[in-house]
PDB file of C-alpha atoms in Angstrom:
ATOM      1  CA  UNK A 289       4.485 -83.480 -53.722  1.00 61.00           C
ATOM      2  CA  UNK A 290       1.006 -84.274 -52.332  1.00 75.00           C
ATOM      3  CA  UNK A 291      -1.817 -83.038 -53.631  1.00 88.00           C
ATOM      4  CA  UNK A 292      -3.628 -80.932 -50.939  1.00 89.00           C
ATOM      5  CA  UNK A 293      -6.904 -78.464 -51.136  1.00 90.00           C
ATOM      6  CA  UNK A 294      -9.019 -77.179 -48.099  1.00 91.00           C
ATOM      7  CA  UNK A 295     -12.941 -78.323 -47.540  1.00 88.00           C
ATOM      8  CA  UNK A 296     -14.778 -77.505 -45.019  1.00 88.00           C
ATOM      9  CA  UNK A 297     -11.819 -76.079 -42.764  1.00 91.00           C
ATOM     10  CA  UNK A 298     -10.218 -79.285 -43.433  1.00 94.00           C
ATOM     11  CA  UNK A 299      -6.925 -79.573 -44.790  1.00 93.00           C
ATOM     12  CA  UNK A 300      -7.181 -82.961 -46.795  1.00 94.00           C
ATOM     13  CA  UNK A 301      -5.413 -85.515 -49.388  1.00 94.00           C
ATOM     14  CA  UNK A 302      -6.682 -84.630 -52.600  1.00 90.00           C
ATOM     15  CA  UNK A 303      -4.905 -87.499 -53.946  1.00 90.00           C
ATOM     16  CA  UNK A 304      -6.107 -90.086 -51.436  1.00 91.00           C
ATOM     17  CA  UNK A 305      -9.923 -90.014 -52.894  1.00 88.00           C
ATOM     18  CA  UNK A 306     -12.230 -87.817 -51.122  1.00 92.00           C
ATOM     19  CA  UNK A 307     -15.702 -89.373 -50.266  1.00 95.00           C
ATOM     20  CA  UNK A 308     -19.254 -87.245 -50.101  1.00 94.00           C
ATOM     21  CA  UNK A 309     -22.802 -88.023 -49.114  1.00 95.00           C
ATOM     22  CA  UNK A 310     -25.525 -87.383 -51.575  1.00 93.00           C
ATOM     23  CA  UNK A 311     -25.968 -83.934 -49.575  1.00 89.00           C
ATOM     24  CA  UNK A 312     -22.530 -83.442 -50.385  1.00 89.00           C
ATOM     25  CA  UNK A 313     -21.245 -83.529 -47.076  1.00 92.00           C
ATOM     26  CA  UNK A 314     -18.297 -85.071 -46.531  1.00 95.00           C
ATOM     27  CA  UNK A 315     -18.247 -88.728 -45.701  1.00 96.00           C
ATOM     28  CA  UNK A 316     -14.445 -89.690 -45.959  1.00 97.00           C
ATOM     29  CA  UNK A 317     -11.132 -87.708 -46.752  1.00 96.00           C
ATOM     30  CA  UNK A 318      -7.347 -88.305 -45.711  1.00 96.00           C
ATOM     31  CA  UNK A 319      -5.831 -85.249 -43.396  1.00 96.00           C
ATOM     32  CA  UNK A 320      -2.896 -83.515 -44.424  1.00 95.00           C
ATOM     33  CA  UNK A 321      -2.466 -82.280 -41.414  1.00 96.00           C
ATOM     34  CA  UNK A 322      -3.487 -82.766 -37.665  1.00 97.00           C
ATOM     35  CA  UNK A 323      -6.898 -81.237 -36.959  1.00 97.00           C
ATOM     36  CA  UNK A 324      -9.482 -80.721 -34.119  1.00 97.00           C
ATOM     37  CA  UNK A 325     -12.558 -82.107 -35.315  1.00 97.00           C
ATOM     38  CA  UNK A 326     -15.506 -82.551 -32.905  1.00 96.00           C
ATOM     39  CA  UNK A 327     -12.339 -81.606 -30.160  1.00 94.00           C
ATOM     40  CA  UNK A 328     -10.782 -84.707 -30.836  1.00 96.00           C
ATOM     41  CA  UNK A 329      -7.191 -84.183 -32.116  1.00 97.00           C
ATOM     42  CA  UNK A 330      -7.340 -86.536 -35.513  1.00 97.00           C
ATOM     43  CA  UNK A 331      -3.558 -87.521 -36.946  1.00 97.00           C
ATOM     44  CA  UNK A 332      -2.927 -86.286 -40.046  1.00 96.00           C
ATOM     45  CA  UNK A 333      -1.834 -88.532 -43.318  1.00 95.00           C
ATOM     46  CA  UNK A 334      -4.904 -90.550 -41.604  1.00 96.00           C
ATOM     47  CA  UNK A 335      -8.406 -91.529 -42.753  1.00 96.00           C
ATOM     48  CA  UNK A 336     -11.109 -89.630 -41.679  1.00 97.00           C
ATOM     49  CA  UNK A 337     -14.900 -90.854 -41.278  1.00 97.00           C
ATOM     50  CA  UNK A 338     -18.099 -88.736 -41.110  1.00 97.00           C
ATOM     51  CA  UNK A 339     -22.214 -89.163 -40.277  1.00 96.00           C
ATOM     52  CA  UNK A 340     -24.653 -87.618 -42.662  1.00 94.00           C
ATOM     53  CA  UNK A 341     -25.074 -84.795 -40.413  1.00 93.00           C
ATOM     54  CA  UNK A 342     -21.649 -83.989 -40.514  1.00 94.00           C
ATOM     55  CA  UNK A 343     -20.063 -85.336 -37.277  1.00 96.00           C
ATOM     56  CA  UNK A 344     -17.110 -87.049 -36.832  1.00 97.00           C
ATOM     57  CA  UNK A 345     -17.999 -90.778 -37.032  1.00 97.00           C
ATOM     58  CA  UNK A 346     -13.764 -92.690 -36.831  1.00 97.00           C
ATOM     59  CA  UNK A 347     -10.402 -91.205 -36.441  1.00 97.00           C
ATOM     60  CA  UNK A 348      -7.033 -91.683 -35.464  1.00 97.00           C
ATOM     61  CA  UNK A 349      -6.504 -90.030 -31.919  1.00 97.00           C
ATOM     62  CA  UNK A 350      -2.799 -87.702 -32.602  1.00 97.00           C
ATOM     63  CA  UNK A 351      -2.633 -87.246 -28.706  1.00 95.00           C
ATOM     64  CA  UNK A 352      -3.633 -88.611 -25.211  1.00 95.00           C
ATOM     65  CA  UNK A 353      -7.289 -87.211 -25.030  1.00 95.00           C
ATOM     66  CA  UNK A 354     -10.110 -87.462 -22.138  1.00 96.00           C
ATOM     67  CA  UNK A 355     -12.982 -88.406 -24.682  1.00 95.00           C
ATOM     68  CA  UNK A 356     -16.087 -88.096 -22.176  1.00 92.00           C
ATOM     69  CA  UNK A 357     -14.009 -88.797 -19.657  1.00 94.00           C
ATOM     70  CA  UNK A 358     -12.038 -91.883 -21.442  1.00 97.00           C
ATOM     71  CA  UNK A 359      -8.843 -91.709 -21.128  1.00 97.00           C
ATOM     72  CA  UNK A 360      -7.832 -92.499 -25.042  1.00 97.00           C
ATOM     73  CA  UNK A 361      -4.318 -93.764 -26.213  1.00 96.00           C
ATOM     74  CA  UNK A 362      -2.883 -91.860 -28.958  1.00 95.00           C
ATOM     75  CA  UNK A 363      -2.200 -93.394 -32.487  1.00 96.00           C
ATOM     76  CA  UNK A 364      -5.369 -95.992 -31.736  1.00 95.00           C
ATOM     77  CA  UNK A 365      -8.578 -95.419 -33.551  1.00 95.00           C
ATOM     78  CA  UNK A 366     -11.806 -94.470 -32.339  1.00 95.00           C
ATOM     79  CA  UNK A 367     -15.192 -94.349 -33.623  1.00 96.00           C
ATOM     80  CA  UNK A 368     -18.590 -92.610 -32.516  1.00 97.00           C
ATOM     81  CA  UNK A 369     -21.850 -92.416 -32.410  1.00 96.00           C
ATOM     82  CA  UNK A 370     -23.969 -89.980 -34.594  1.00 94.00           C
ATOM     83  CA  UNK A 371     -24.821 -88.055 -31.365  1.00 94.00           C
ATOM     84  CA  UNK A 372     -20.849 -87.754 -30.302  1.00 94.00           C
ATOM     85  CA  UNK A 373     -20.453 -90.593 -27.853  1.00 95.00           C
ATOM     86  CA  UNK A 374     -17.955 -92.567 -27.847  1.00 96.00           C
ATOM     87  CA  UNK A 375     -18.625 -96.039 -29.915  1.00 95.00           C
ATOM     88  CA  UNK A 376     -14.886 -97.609 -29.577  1.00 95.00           C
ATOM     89  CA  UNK A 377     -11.572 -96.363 -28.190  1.00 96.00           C
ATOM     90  CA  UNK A 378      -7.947 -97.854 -26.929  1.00 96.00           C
ATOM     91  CA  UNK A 379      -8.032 -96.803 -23.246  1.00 97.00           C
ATOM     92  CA  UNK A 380      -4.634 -95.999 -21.975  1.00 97.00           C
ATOM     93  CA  UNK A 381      -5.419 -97.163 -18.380  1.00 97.00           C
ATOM     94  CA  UNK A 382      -7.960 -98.689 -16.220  1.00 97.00           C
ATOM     95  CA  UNK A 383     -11.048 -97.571 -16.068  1.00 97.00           C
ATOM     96  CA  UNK A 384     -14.849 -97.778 -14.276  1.00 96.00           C
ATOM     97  CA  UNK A 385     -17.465 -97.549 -16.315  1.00 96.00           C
ATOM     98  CA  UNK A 386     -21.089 -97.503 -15.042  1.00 94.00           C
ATOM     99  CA  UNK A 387     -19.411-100.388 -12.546  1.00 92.00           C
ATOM    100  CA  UNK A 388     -17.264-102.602 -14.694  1.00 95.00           C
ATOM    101  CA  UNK A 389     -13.562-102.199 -14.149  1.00 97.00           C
ATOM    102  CA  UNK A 390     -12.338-101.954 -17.694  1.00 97.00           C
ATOM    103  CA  UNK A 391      -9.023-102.578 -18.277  1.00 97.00           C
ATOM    104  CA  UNK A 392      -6.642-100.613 -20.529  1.00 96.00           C
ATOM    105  CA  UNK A 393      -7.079-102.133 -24.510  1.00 94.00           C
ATOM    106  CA  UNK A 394      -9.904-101.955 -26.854  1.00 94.00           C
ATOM    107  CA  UNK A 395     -13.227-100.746 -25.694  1.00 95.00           C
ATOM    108  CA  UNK A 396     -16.517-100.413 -27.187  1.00 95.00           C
ATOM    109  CA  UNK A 397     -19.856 -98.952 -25.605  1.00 96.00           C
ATOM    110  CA  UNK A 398     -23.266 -99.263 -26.119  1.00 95.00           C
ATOM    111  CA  UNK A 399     -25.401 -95.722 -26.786  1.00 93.00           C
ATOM    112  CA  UNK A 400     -26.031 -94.878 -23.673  1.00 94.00           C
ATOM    113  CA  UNK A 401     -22.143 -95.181 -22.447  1.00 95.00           C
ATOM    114  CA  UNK A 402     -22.206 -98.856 -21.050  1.00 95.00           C
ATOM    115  CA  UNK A 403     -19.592-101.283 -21.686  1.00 96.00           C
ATOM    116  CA  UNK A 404     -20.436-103.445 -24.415  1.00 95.00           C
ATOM    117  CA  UNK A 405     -16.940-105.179 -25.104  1.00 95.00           C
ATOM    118  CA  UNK A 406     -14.019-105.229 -22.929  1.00 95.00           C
ATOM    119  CA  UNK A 407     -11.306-106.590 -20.721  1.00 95.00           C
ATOM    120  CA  UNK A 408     -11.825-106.928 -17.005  1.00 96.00           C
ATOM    121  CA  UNK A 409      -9.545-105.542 -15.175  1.00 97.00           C
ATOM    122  CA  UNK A 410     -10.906-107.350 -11.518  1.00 96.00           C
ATOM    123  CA  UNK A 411     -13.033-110.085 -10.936  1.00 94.00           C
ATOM    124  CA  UNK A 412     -16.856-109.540 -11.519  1.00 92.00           C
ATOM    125  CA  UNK A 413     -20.183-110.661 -11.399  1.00 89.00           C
ATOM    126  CA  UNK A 414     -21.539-110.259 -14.959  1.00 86.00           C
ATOM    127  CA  UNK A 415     -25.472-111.843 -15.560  1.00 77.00           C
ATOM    128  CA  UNK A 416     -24.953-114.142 -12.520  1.00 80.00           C
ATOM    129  CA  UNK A 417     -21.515-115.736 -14.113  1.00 81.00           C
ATOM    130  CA  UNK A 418     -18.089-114.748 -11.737  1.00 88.00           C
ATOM    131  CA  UNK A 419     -15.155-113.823 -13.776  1.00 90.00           C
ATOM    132  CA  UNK A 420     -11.661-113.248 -13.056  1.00 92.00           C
ATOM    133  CA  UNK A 421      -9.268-110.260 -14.064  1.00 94.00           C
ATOM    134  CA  UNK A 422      -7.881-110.683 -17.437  1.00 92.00           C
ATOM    135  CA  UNK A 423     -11.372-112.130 -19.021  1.00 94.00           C
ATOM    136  CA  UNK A 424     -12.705-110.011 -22.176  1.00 94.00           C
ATOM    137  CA  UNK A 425     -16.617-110.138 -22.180  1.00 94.00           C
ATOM    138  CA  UNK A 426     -19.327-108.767 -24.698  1.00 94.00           C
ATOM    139  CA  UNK A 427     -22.665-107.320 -22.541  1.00 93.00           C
ATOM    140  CA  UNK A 428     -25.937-106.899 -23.804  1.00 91.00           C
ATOM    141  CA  UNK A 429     -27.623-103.843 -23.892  1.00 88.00           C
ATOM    142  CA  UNK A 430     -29.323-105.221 -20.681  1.00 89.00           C
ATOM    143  CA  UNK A 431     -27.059-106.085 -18.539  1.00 88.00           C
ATOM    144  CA  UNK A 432     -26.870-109.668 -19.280  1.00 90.00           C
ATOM    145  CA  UNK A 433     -23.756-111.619 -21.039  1.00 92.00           C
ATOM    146  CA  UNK A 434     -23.565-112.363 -24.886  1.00 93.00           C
ATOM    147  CA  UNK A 435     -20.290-113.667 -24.485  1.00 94.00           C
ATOM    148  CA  UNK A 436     -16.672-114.110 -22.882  1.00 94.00           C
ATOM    149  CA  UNK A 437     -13.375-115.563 -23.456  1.00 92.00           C
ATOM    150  CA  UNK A 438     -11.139-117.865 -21.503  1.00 90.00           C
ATOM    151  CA  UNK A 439      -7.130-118.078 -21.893  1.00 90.00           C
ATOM    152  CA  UNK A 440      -5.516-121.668 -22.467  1.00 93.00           C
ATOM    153  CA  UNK A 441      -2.285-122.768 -21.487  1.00 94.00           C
ATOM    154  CA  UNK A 442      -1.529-125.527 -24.060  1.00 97.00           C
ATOM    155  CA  UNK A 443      -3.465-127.065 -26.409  1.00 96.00           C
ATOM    156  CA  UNK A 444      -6.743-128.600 -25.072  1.00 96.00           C
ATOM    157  CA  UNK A 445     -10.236-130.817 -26.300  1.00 95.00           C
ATOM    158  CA  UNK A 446     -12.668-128.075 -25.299  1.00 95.00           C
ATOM    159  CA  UNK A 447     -16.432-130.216 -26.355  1.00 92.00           C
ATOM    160  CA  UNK A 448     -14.896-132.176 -28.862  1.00 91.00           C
ATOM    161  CA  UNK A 449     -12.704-129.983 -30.189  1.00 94.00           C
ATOM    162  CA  UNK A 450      -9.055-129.487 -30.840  1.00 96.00           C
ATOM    163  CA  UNK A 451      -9.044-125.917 -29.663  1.00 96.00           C
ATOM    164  CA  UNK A 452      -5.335-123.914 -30.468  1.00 93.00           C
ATOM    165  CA  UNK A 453      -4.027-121.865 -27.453  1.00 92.00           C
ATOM    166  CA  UNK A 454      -2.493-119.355 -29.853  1.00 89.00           C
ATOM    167  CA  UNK A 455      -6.540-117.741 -29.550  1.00 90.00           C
ATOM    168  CA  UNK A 456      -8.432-116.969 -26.962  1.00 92.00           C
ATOM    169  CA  UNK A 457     -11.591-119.525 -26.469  1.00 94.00           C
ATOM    170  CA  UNK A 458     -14.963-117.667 -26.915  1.00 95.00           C
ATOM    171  CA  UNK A 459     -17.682-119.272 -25.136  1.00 95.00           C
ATOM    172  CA  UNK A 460     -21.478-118.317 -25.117  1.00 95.00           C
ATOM    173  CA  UNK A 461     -23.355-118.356 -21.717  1.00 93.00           C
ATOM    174  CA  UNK A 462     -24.533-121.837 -21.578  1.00 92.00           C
ATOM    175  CA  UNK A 463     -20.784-123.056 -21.712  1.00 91.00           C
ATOM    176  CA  UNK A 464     -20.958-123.675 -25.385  1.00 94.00           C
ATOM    177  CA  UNK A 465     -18.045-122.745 -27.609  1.00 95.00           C
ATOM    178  CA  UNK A 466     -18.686-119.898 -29.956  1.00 95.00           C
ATOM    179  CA  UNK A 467     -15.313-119.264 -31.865  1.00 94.00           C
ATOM    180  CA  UNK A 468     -12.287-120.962 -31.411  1.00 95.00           C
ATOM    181  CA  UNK A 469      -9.184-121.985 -33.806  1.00 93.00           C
ATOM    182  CA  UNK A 470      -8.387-125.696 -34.385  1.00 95.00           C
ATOM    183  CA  UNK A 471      -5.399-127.039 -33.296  1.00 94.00           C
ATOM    184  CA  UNK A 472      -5.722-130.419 -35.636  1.00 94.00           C
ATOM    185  CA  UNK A 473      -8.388-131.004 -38.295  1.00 94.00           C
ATOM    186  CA  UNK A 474     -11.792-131.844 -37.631  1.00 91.00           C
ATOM    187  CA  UNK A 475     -14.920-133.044 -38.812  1.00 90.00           C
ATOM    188  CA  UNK A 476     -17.336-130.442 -37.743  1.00 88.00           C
ATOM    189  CA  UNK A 477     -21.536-131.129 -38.988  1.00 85.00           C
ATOM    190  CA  UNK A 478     -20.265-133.671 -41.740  1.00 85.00           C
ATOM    191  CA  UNK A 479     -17.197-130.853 -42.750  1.00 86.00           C
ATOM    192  CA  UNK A 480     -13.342-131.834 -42.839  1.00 91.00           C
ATOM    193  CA  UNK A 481     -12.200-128.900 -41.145  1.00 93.00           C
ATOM    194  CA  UNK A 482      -7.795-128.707 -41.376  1.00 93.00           C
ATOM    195  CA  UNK A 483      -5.653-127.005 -38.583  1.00 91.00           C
ATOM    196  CA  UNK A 484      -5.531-123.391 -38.271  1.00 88.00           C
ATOM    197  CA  UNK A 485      -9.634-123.228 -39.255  1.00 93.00           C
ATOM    198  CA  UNK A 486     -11.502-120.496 -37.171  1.00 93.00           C
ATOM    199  CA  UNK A 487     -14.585-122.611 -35.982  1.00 94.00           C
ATOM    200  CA  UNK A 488     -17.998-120.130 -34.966  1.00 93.00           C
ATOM    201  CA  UNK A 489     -20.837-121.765 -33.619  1.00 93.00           C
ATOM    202  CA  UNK A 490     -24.185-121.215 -32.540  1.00 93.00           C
ATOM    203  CA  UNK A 491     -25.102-121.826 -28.783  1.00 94.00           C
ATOM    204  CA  UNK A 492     -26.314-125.157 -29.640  1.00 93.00           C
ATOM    205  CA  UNK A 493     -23.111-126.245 -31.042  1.00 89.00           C
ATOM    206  CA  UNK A 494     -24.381-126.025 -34.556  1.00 91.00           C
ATOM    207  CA  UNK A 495     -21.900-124.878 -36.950  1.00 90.00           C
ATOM    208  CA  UNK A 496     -22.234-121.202 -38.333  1.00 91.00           C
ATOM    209  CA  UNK A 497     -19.048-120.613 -40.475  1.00 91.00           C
ATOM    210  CA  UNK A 498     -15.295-121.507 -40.616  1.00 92.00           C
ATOM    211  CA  UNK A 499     -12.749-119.573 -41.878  1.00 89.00           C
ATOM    212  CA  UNK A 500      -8.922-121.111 -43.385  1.00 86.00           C
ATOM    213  CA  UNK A 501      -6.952-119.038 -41.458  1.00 78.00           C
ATOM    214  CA  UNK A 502      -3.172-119.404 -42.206  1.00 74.00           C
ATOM    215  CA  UNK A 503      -0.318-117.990 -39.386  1.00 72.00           C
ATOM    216  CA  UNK A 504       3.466-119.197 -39.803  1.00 70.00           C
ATOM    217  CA  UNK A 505       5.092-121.400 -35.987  1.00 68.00           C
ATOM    218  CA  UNK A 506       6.316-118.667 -34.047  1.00 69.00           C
ATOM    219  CA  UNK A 507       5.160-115.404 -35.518  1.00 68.00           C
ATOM    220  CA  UNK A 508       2.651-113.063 -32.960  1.00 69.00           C
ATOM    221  CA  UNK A 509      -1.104-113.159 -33.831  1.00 69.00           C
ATOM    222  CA  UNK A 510      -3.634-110.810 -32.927  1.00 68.00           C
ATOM    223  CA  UNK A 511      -6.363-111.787 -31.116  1.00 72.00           C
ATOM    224  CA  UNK A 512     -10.159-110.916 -31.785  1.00 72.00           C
ATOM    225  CA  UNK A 513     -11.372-108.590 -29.551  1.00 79.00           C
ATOM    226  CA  UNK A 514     -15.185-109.914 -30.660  1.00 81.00           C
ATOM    227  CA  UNK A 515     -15.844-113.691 -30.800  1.00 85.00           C
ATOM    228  CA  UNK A 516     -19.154-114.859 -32.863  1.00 83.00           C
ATOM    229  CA  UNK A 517     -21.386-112.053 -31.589  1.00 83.00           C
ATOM    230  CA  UNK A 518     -21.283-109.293 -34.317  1.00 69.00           C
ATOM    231  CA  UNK A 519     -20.612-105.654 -34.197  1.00 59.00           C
ATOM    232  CA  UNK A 520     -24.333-104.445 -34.319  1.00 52.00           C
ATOM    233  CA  UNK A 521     -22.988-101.105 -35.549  1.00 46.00           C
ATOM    234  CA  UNK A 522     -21.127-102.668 -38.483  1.00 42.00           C
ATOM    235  CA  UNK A 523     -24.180-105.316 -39.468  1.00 30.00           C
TER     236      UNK A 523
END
């Protein structure tokens, strides 16, 4: 039988580990049961994040929802700012925001409610580049591209290097590559590099890290949504 009590109108796992801030606000519990926090319908038997000043801060959506005027997909997690906009969110279908046809799939914004990662879903004009339908893209907080992916076919030398077609190719705006997964081993900056290696690299081609990553022939992957440009909410 789970072990339930209620906290702050909350109906929550006391088993799971409950979380506070030094205020002793709550920071993270486990729902037993579906709530409306914020109005955003949170699943229960999910986790549950909160900012210091007591707003929701990540969730699990339990149904469709307009979030300021997103159309979120239900089971997909969200997160938001401390001031209640939206940070990340699943759309469910296309979308325009502040101009950029987003595409349904993960979404994050900047502050101010302009696109900061997503999927195209039409060509564009992003920071004088053209980009086709289908191409995921990280946008600075000025307009300008940080980043963008393109989709190979079959394996292919991309600057030297064996890129894998299993991943998308991240490239930064000058045309270098930023993350990609090698196809064959490598010697990268004076490093043997074997297949399967996540390779991120600065926009002069310098090596920044690489990562052993290990997925069995034949088995689905998931693909980053984010190539070397970091999260700035998470760093």
């Amino acid at each position: 039988m789970q072990a339930v009590l209620r906290h702050s109108g909350l109906l929550i796992r006391a088993d799971q580990g409950i979380q506070f801030y030094a205020n002793e606000s709550l920071a993270r519990v486990v729902l037993a049961e579906e709530s409306l926090i914020d109005g955003v319908p949170c699943a229960a038997g999910e986790e549950v994040e909160f900012h210091r000043t007591g707003r929701l801060a990540a969730a699990t959506l339990a149904h469709p929802t307009m979030v300021r005027g997103l159309p979120a997909a239900p089971g997909s997690p969200l997160s938001f700012f401390s001031d209640g906009s939206p940070r990340f969110l699943v759309l469910s279908r296309e979308r325009r925001i502040q101009g950029f046809p987003a595409a349904a799939g993960s979404l994050f914004l900047h502050a101010d409610g302009a696109v900061w990662n997503a999927l195209a879903a039409s060509s564009l004009l992003v920071g004088g580049h053209e980009f086709s339908a289908g191409t995921r893209m990280t946008i600075g907080a000025s307009g300008g591209l940080c980043e963008s992916w393109q989709i190979l076919q079959v394996d292919t030398e991309l600057r030297g290097l064996p890129c894998s077609a299993r991943f998308p190719v991240w490239t930064w705006p000058n045309g270098a590559l930023s993350c990609v997964h090698l196809a064959q081993p490598c010697q990268i900056d004076g490093h043997r590099l074997p297949v399967h290696t996540e390779v991120l690299s600065e926009p002069d081609g310098s090596l920044r890290a690489a990562r052993r990553r290990r997925y069995p022939a034949g088995v689905a992957v998931p693909w980053r949504v984010l190539g070397a440009v970091e999260d700035p909410i998470r760093t």
